[in-house]
mmCIF file with all atom_site columns, C-alpha atoms and ligand atoms in Angstrom:
data_model
loop_
_atom_site.group_PDB
_atom_site.id
_atom_site.type_symbol
_atom_site.label_atom_id
_atom_site.label_alt_id
_atom_site.label_comp_id
_atom_site.label_asym_id
_atom_site.label_entity_id
_atom_site.label_seq_id
_atom_site.pdbx_PDB_ins_code
_atom_site.Cartn_x
_atom_site.Cartn_y
_atom_site.Cartn_z
_atom_site.occupancy
_atom_site.B_iso_or_equiv
_atom_site.pdbx_formal_charge
_atom_site.auth_seq_id
_atom_site.auth_comp_id
_atom_site.auth_asym_id
_atom_site.auth_atom_id
_atom_site.pdbx_PDB_model_num
ATOM   1   C  CA  . MET A 1 1   ? 115.868 43.104 113.099 1.00 0.00 ? 1   MET A CA  1
ATOM   2   C  CA  . VAL A 1 2   ? 116.009 46.846 112.497 1.00 0.00 ? 2   VAL A CA  1
ATOM   3   C  CA  . ASP A 1 3   ? 114.536 47.403 115.956 1.00 0.00 ? 3   ASP A CA  1
ATOM   4   C  CA  . ASP A 1 4   ? 117.128 45.166 117.524 1.00 0.00 ? 4   ASP A CA  1
ATOM   5   C  CA  . PHE A 1 5   ? 119.890 47.059 115.862 1.00 0.00 ? 5   PHE A CA  1
ATOM   6   C  CA  . ALA A 1 6   ? 118.442 50.378 116.993 1.00 0.00 ? 6   ALA A CA  1
ATOM   7   C  CA  . SER A 1 7   ? 118.097 49.212 120.568 1.00 0.00 ? 7   SER A CA  1
ATOM   8   C  CA  . LEU A 1 8   ? 121.628 47.857 120.480 1.00 0.00 ? 8   LEU A CA  1
ATOM   9   C  CA  . LEU A 1 9   ? 122.851 51.268 119.354 1.00 0.00 ? 9   LEU A CA  1
ATOM   10  C  CA  . GLU A 1 10  ? 120.891 52.875 122.167 1.00 0.00 ? 10  GLU A CA  1
ATOM   11  C  CA  . ARG A 1 11  ? 122.450 50.553 124.666 1.00 0.00 ? 11  ARG A CA  1
ATOM   12  C  CA  . ILE A 1 12  ? 125.940 51.327 123.368 1.00 0.00 ? 12  ILE A CA  1
ATOM   13  C  CA  . LYS A 1 13  ? 125.210 55.049 123.587 1.00 0.00 ? 13  LYS A CA  1
ATOM   14  C  CA  . ASP A 1 14  ? 123.900 54.669 127.145 1.00 0.00 ? 14  ASP A CA  1
ATOM   15  C  CA  . HIS A 1 15  ? 127.008 52.780 128.045 1.00 0.00 ? 15  HIS A CA  1
ATOM   16  C  CA  . LEU A 1 16  ? 129.269 55.444 126.585 1.00 0.00 ? 16  LEU A CA  1
ATOM   17  C  CA  . ARG A 1 17  ? 127.305 58.187 128.317 1.00 0.00 ? 17  ARG A CA  1
ATOM   18  C  CA  . SER A 1 18  ? 127.591 56.581 131.729 1.00 0.00 ? 18  SER A CA  1
ATOM   19  C  CA  . GLU A 1 19  ? 131.306 56.059 131.210 1.00 0.00 ? 19  GLU A CA  1
ATOM   20  C  CA  . GLY A 1 20  ? 131.659 59.697 130.326 1.00 0.00 ? 20  GLY A CA  1
ATOM   21  C  CA  . ALA A 1 21  ? 129.702 60.748 133.401 1.00 0.00 ? 21  ALA A CA  1
ATOM   22  C  CA  . ASP A 1 22  ? 131.907 58.584 135.573 1.00 0.00 ? 22  ASP A CA  1
ATOM   23  C  CA  . ARG A 1 23  ? 134.939 60.494 134.478 1.00 0.00 ? 23  ARG A CA  1
ATOM   24  C  CA  . VAL A 1 24  ? 133.545 63.865 135.505 1.00 0.00 ? 24  VAL A CA  1
ATOM   25  C  CA  . GLY A 1 25  ? 135.359 65.229 138.517 1.00 0.00 ? 25  GLY A CA  1
ATOM   26  C  CA  . ARG A 1 26  ? 137.382 62.088 138.884 1.00 0.00 ? 26  ARG A CA  1
ATOM   27  C  CA  . LEU A 1 27  ? 140.757 61.295 137.535 1.00 0.00 ? 27  LEU A CA  1
ATOM   28  C  CA  . GLU A 1 28  ? 142.992 58.493 138.634 1.00 0.00 ? 28  GLU A CA  1
ATOM   29  C  CA  . LEU A 1 29  ? 146.146 60.206 139.789 1.00 0.00 ? 29  LEU A CA  1
ATOM   30  C  CA  . PRO A 1 30  ? 149.021 57.847 140.445 1.00 0.00 ? 30  PRO A CA  1
ATOM   31  C  CA  . PRO A 1 31  ? 150.126 58.167 144.083 1.00 0.00 ? 31  PRO A CA  1
ATOM   32  C  CA  . PRO A 1 32  ? 153.482 59.939 144.326 1.00 0.00 ? 32  PRO A CA  1
ATOM   33  C  CA  . ASP A 1 33  ? 156.384 57.509 144.486 1.00 0.00 ? 33  ASP A CA  1
ATOM   34  C  CA  . ILE A 1 34  ? 158.590 59.311 147.007 1.00 0.00 ? 34  ILE A CA  1
ATOM   35  C  CA  . VAL A 1 35  ? 162.093 58.548 148.203 1.00 0.00 ? 35  VAL A CA  1
ATOM   36  C  CA  . TRP A 1 36  ? 164.190 60.595 150.579 1.00 0.00 ? 36  TRP A CA  1
ATOM   37  C  CA  . VAL A 1 37  ? 167.866 60.838 149.834 1.00 0.00 ? 37  VAL A CA  1
ATOM   38  C  CA  . GLY A 1 38  ? 169.943 62.865 152.266 1.00 0.00 ? 38  GLY A CA  1
ATOM   39  C  CA  . ASN A 1 39  ? 168.413 66.308 152.394 1.00 0.00 ? 39  ASN A CA  1
ATOM   40  C  CA  . ARG A 1 40  ? 166.312 65.836 149.285 1.00 0.00 ? 40  ARG A CA  1
ATOM   41  C  CA  . THR A 1 41  ? 162.848 64.584 148.553 1.00 0.00 ? 41  THR A CA  1
ATOM   42  C  CA  . ILE A 1 42  ? 162.490 62.852 145.204 1.00 0.00 ? 42  ILE A CA  1
ATOM   43  C  CA  . ILE A 1 43  ? 159.198 62.127 143.475 1.00 0.00 ? 43  ILE A CA  1
ATOM   44  C  CA  . ARG A 1 44  ? 160.174 59.377 141.097 1.00 0.00 ? 44  ARG A CA  1
ATOM   45  C  CA  . ASN A 1 45  ? 156.973 59.251 139.056 1.00 0.00 ? 45  ASN A CA  1
ATOM   46  C  CA  . PHE A 1 46  ? 156.468 62.993 138.716 1.00 0.00 ? 46  PHE A CA  1
ATOM   47  C  CA  . ARG A 1 47  ? 156.240 62.903 134.947 1.00 0.00 ? 47  ARG A CA  1
ATOM   48  C  CA  . GLN A 1 48  ? 153.562 60.219 135.173 1.00 0.00 ? 48  GLN A CA  1
ATOM   49  C  CA  . ILE A 1 49  ? 151.529 62.345 137.606 1.00 0.00 ? 49  ILE A CA  1
ATOM   50  C  CA  . ALA A 1 50  ? 151.753 65.406 135.368 1.00 0.00 ? 50  ALA A CA  1
ATOM   51  C  CA  . GLY A 1 51  ? 150.940 63.192 132.376 1.00 0.00 ? 51  GLY A CA  1
ATOM   52  C  CA  . ALA A 1 52  ? 147.781 61.849 134.039 1.00 0.00 ? 52  ALA A CA  1
ATOM   53  C  CA  . MET A 1 53  ? 146.578 65.451 134.335 1.00 0.00 ? 53  MET A CA  1
ATOM   54  C  CA  . ARG A 1 54  ? 147.927 66.314 130.880 1.00 0.00 ? 54  ARG A CA  1
ATOM   55  C  CA  . ARG A 1 55  ? 150.025 69.113 132.295 1.00 0.00 ? 55  ARG A CA  1
ATOM   56  C  CA  . ASP A 1 56  ? 153.528 70.338 131.615 1.00 0.00 ? 56  ASP A CA  1
ATOM   57  C  CA  . PRO A 1 57  ? 155.813 68.827 134.292 1.00 0.00 ? 57  PRO A CA  1
ATOM   58  C  CA  . GLN A 1 58  ? 157.949 71.971 134.185 1.00 0.00 ? 58  GLN A CA  1
ATOM   59  C  CA  . MET A 1 59  ? 155.053 74.259 135.103 1.00 0.00 ? 59  MET A CA  1
ATOM   60  C  CA  . MET A 1 60  ? 153.971 71.866 137.811 1.00 0.00 ? 60  MET A CA  1
ATOM   61  C  CA  . ALA A 1 61  ? 157.533 71.732 139.163 1.00 0.00 ? 61  ALA A CA  1
ATOM   62  C  CA  . VAL A 1 62  ? 157.523 75.519 139.556 1.00 0.00 ? 62  VAL A CA  1
ATOM   63  C  CA  . PHE A 1 63  ? 154.198 75.305 141.385 1.00 0.00 ? 63  PHE A CA  1
ATOM   64  C  CA  . MET A 1 64  ? 155.463 72.554 143.709 1.00 0.00 ? 64  MET A CA  1
ATOM   65  C  CA  . GLY A 1 65  ? 158.554 74.577 144.581 1.00 0.00 ? 65  GLY A CA  1
ATOM   66  C  CA  . LYS A 1 66  ? 156.529 77.686 145.352 1.00 0.00 ? 66  LYS A CA  1
ATOM   67  C  CA  . GLU A 1 67  ? 153.906 75.906 147.443 1.00 0.00 ? 67  GLU A CA  1
ATOM   68  C  CA  . LEU A 1 68  ? 156.491 73.945 149.410 1.00 0.00 ? 68  LEU A CA  1
ATOM   69  C  CA  . ALA A 1 69  ? 158.745 77.000 149.675 1.00 0.00 ? 69  ALA A CA  1
ATOM   70  C  CA  . THR A 1 70  ? 161.810 75.196 148.408 1.00 0.00 ? 70  THR A CA  1
ATOM   71  C  CA  . ALA A 1 71  ? 163.926 74.611 145.324 1.00 0.00 ? 71  ALA A CA  1
ATOM   72  C  CA  . ALA A 1 72  ? 162.302 72.165 142.905 1.00 0.00 ? 72  ALA A CA  1
ATOM   73  C  CA  . ASN A 1 73  ? 164.141 70.747 139.944 1.00 0.00 ? 73  ASN A CA  1
ATOM   74  C  CA  . LEU A 1 74  ? 163.025 68.403 137.244 1.00 0.00 ? 74  LEU A CA  1
ATOM   75  C  CA  . ASP A 1 75  ? 165.552 65.653 136.751 1.00 0.00 ? 75  ASP A CA  1
ATOM   76  C  CA  . GLN A 1 76  ? 165.642 64.571 133.106 1.00 0.00 ? 76  GLN A CA  1
ATOM   77  C  CA  . ASP A 1 77  ? 161.998 65.569 132.810 1.00 0.00 ? 77  ASP A CA  1
ATOM   78  C  CA  . VAL A 1 78  ? 161.013 62.508 134.830 1.00 0.00 ? 78  VAL A CA  1
ATOM   79  C  CA  . ARG A 1 79  ? 161.706 62.929 138.543 1.00 0.00 ? 79  ARG A CA  1
ATOM   80  C  CA  . LEU A 1 80  ? 161.105 65.954 140.706 1.00 0.00 ? 80  LEU A CA  1
ATOM   81  C  CA  . VAL A 1 81  ? 163.860 66.735 143.175 1.00 0.00 ? 81  VAL A CA  1
ATOM   82  C  CA  . LEU A 1 82  ? 162.875 68.938 146.114 1.00 0.00 ? 82  LEU A CA  1
ATOM   83  C  CA  . LEU A 1 83  ? 165.377 70.435 148.483 1.00 0.00 ? 83  LEU A CA  1
ATOM   84  C  CA  . GLY A 1 84  ? 164.654 69.456 152.072 1.00 0.00 ? 84  GLY A CA  1
ATOM   85  C  CA  . ARG A 1 85  ? 162.799 66.513 153.525 1.00 0.00 ? 85  ARG A CA  1
ATOM   86  C  CA  . LYS A 1 86  ? 159.106 66.913 152.773 1.00 0.00 ? 86  LYS A CA  1
ATOM   87  C  CA  . ASP A 1 87  ? 156.652 64.434 154.190 1.00 0.00 ? 87  ASP A CA  1
ATOM   88  C  CA  . ARG A 1 88  ? 154.283 62.487 152.006 1.00 0.00 ? 88  ARG A CA  1
ATOM   89  C  CA  . GLU A 1 89  ? 151.256 64.353 153.289 1.00 0.00 ? 89  GLU A CA  1
ATOM   90  C  CA  . SER A 1 90  ? 152.594 67.775 152.265 1.00 0.00 ? 90  SER A CA  1
ATOM   91  C  CA  . VAL A 1 91  ? 153.581 66.509 148.826 1.00 0.00 ? 91  VAL A CA  1
ATOM   92  C  CA  . GLU A 1 92  ? 150.170 64.933 148.223 1.00 0.00 ? 92  GLU A CA  1
ATOM   93  C  CA  . ARG A 1 93  ? 148.394 68.032 149.465 1.00 0.00 ? 93  ARG A CA  1
ATOM   94  C  CA  . VAL A 1 94  ? 150.256 70.262 147.014 1.00 0.00 ? 94  VAL A CA  1
ATOM   95  C  CA  . ILE A 1 95  ? 149.553 67.893 144.118 1.00 0.00 ? 95  ILE A CA  1
ATOM   96  C  CA  . GLN A 1 96  ? 145.852 67.930 145.019 1.00 0.00 ? 96  GLN A CA  1
ATOM   97  C  CA  . ARG A 1 97  ? 145.934 71.713 145.198 1.00 0.00 ? 97  ARG A CA  1
ATOM   98  C  CA  . TYR A 1 98  ? 147.460 71.893 141.737 1.00 0.00 ? 98  TYR A CA  1
ATOM   99  C  CA  . PHE A 1 99  ? 144.839 69.469 140.472 1.00 0.00 ? 99  PHE A CA  1
ATOM   100 C  CA  . LYS A 1 100 ? 141.964 71.536 141.886 1.00 0.00 ? 100 LYS A CA  1
ATOM   101 C  CA  . GLU A 1 101 ? 143.347 74.836 140.716 1.00 0.00 ? 101 GLU A CA  1
ATOM   102 C  CA  . TYR A 1 102 ? 144.779 74.003 137.306 1.00 0.00 ? 102 TYR A CA  1
ATOM   103 C  CA  . VAL A 1 103 ? 142.981 70.882 136.102 1.00 0.00 ? 103 VAL A CA  1
ATOM   104 C  CA  . VAL A 1 104 ? 139.417 70.595 137.391 1.00 0.00 ? 104 VAL A CA  1
ATOM   105 C  CA  . CYS A 1 105 ? 136.859 72.852 135.696 1.00 0.00 ? 105 CYS A CA  1
ATOM   106 C  CA  . PRO A 1 106 ? 135.289 75.074 138.402 1.00 0.00 ? 106 PRO A CA  1
ATOM   107 C  CA  . VAL A 1 107 ? 132.012 75.131 136.462 1.00 0.00 ? 107 VAL A CA  1
ATOM   108 C  CA  . CYS A 1 108 ? 131.263 71.458 135.808 1.00 0.00 ? 108 CYS A CA  1
ATOM   109 C  CA  . GLY A 1 109 ? 133.993 69.595 137.709 1.00 0.00 ? 109 GLY A CA  1
ATOM   110 C  CA  . SER A 1 110 ? 135.433 67.823 134.686 1.00 0.00 ? 110 SER A CA  1
ATOM   111 C  CA  . PRO A 1 111 ? 139.179 67.129 134.609 1.00 0.00 ? 111 PRO A CA  1
ATOM   112 C  CA  . ASP A 1 112 ? 139.139 67.192 130.799 1.00 0.00 ? 112 ASP A CA  1
ATOM   113 C  CA  . THR A 1 113 ? 140.644 70.624 130.473 1.00 0.00 ? 113 THR A CA  1
ATOM   114 C  CA  . LYS A 1 114 ? 143.632 72.410 129.082 1.00 0.00 ? 114 LYS A CA  1
ATOM   115 C  CA  . LEU A 1 115 ? 145.478 75.605 129.881 1.00 0.00 ? 115 LEU A CA  1
ATOM   116 C  CA  . VAL A 1 116 ? 145.551 78.337 127.261 1.00 0.00 ? 116 VAL A CA  1
ATOM   117 C  CA  . ARG A 1 117 ? 147.305 81.669 127.390 1.00 0.00 ? 117 ARG A CA  1
ATOM   118 C  CA  . GLU A 1 118 ? 145.717 84.791 125.983 1.00 0.00 ? 118 GLU A CA  1
ATOM   119 C  CA  . ARG A 1 119 ? 147.126 88.272 126.392 1.00 0.00 ? 119 ARG A CA  1
ATOM   120 C  CA  . LYS A 1 120 ? 149.290 87.283 129.356 1.00 0.00 ? 120 LYS A CA  1
ATOM   121 C  CA  . ILE A 1 121 ? 146.375 85.666 131.157 1.00 0.00 ? 121 ILE A CA  1
ATOM   122 C  CA  . THR A 1 122 ? 146.148 81.919 131.616 1.00 0.00 ? 122 THR A CA  1
ATOM   123 C  CA  . PHE A 1 123 ? 142.745 80.293 131.325 1.00 0.00 ? 123 PHE A CA  1
ATOM   124 C  CA  . LEU A 1 124 ? 141.502 76.846 132.151 1.00 0.00 ? 124 LEU A CA  1
ATOM   125 C  CA  . LEU A 1 125 ? 139.564 75.755 129.087 1.00 0.00 ? 125 LEU A CA  1
ATOM   126 C  CA  . CYS A 1 126 ? 137.058 72.966 129.711 1.00 0.00 ? 126 CYS A CA  1
ATOM   127 C  CA  . GLU A 1 127 ? 136.612 70.406 126.964 1.00 0.00 ? 127 GLU A CA  1
ATOM   128 C  CA  . ALA A 1 128 ? 133.432 69.080 128.582 1.00 0.00 ? 128 ALA A CA  1
ATOM   129 C  CA  . CYS A 1 129 ? 131.336 72.240 129.089 1.00 0.00 ? 129 CYS A CA  1
ATOM   130 C  CA  . GLY A 1 130 ? 133.361 74.845 127.204 1.00 0.00 ? 130 GLY A CA  1
ATOM   131 C  CA  . ALA A 1 131 ? 133.823 77.143 130.215 1.00 0.00 ? 131 ALA A CA  1
ATOM   132 C  CA  . LYS A 1 132 ? 136.897 79.346 130.209 1.00 0.00 ? 132 LYS A CA  1
ATOM   133 C  CA  . SER A 1 133 ? 138.084 80.278 133.681 1.00 0.00 ? 133 SER A CA  1
ATOM   134 C  CA  . PRO A 1 134 ? 141.097 82.456 134.512 1.00 0.00 ? 134 PRO A CA  1
ATOM   135 C  CA  . VAL A 1 135 ? 143.668 80.842 136.808 1.00 0.00 ? 135 VAL A CA  1
ATOM   136 C  CA  . ARG A 1 136 ? 146.403 82.221 139.030 1.00 0.00 ? 136 ARG A CA  1
ATOM   137 C  CA  . GLU A 1 137 ? 149.727 82.653 137.251 1.00 0.00 ? 137 GLU A CA  1
ATOM   138 C  CA  . VAL A 1 138 ? 152.506 80.230 138.083 1.00 0.00 ? 138 VAL A CA  1
ATOM   139 C  CA  . LYS A 1 139 ? 155.819 82.044 137.885 1.00 0.00 ? 139 LYS A CA  1
HETATM 140 ZN ZN1 . ZN  B 2 .   ? 133.486 72.421 132.536 1.00 0.00 ? 1   ZN  B ZN1 1
#
C-alpha cells in the first residue's frame, strides 16, 4: 500500500518533469491574424501574441516599428497598426526575432523568462535556470 502510493507519486513527478521539459525552448505563439486596410497592415491579435510571451505589447510595438522601419501604433492596446503594406512573412519574421532576442533564454533555451531593468540596462532573467543575460535596448 505504502509502496503503491510512493510509486504513484514517482509517476506523477515523472509526468510533471516531462511536461516541464517539453516546454523548454517551445512556446505556442498564436499566428498573427493580419488584415490589410488601405495603406495599413493590422495585426488583430497582437495583444494575444505579446501575452503568450508575457511581454508588454507597447515595448513589442516599438520593436516591430523599428525592425519594419515604419510607424507602429497600438490600437486600444489590442491591435497593432503598421503604416504600409507589410507581407505576412516579414511580420512573422520580426515576431520570431523578438521572441529569440527578448523571450528565449540564451543559456538554456527556456521561454519562461522576464525582462528586468537595472541601472539602465535591461536583462533577460530566466525563471528556469536563473541566468541573467543583457539584451539590446528597445527605444
Ligand atoms: Zn535559462
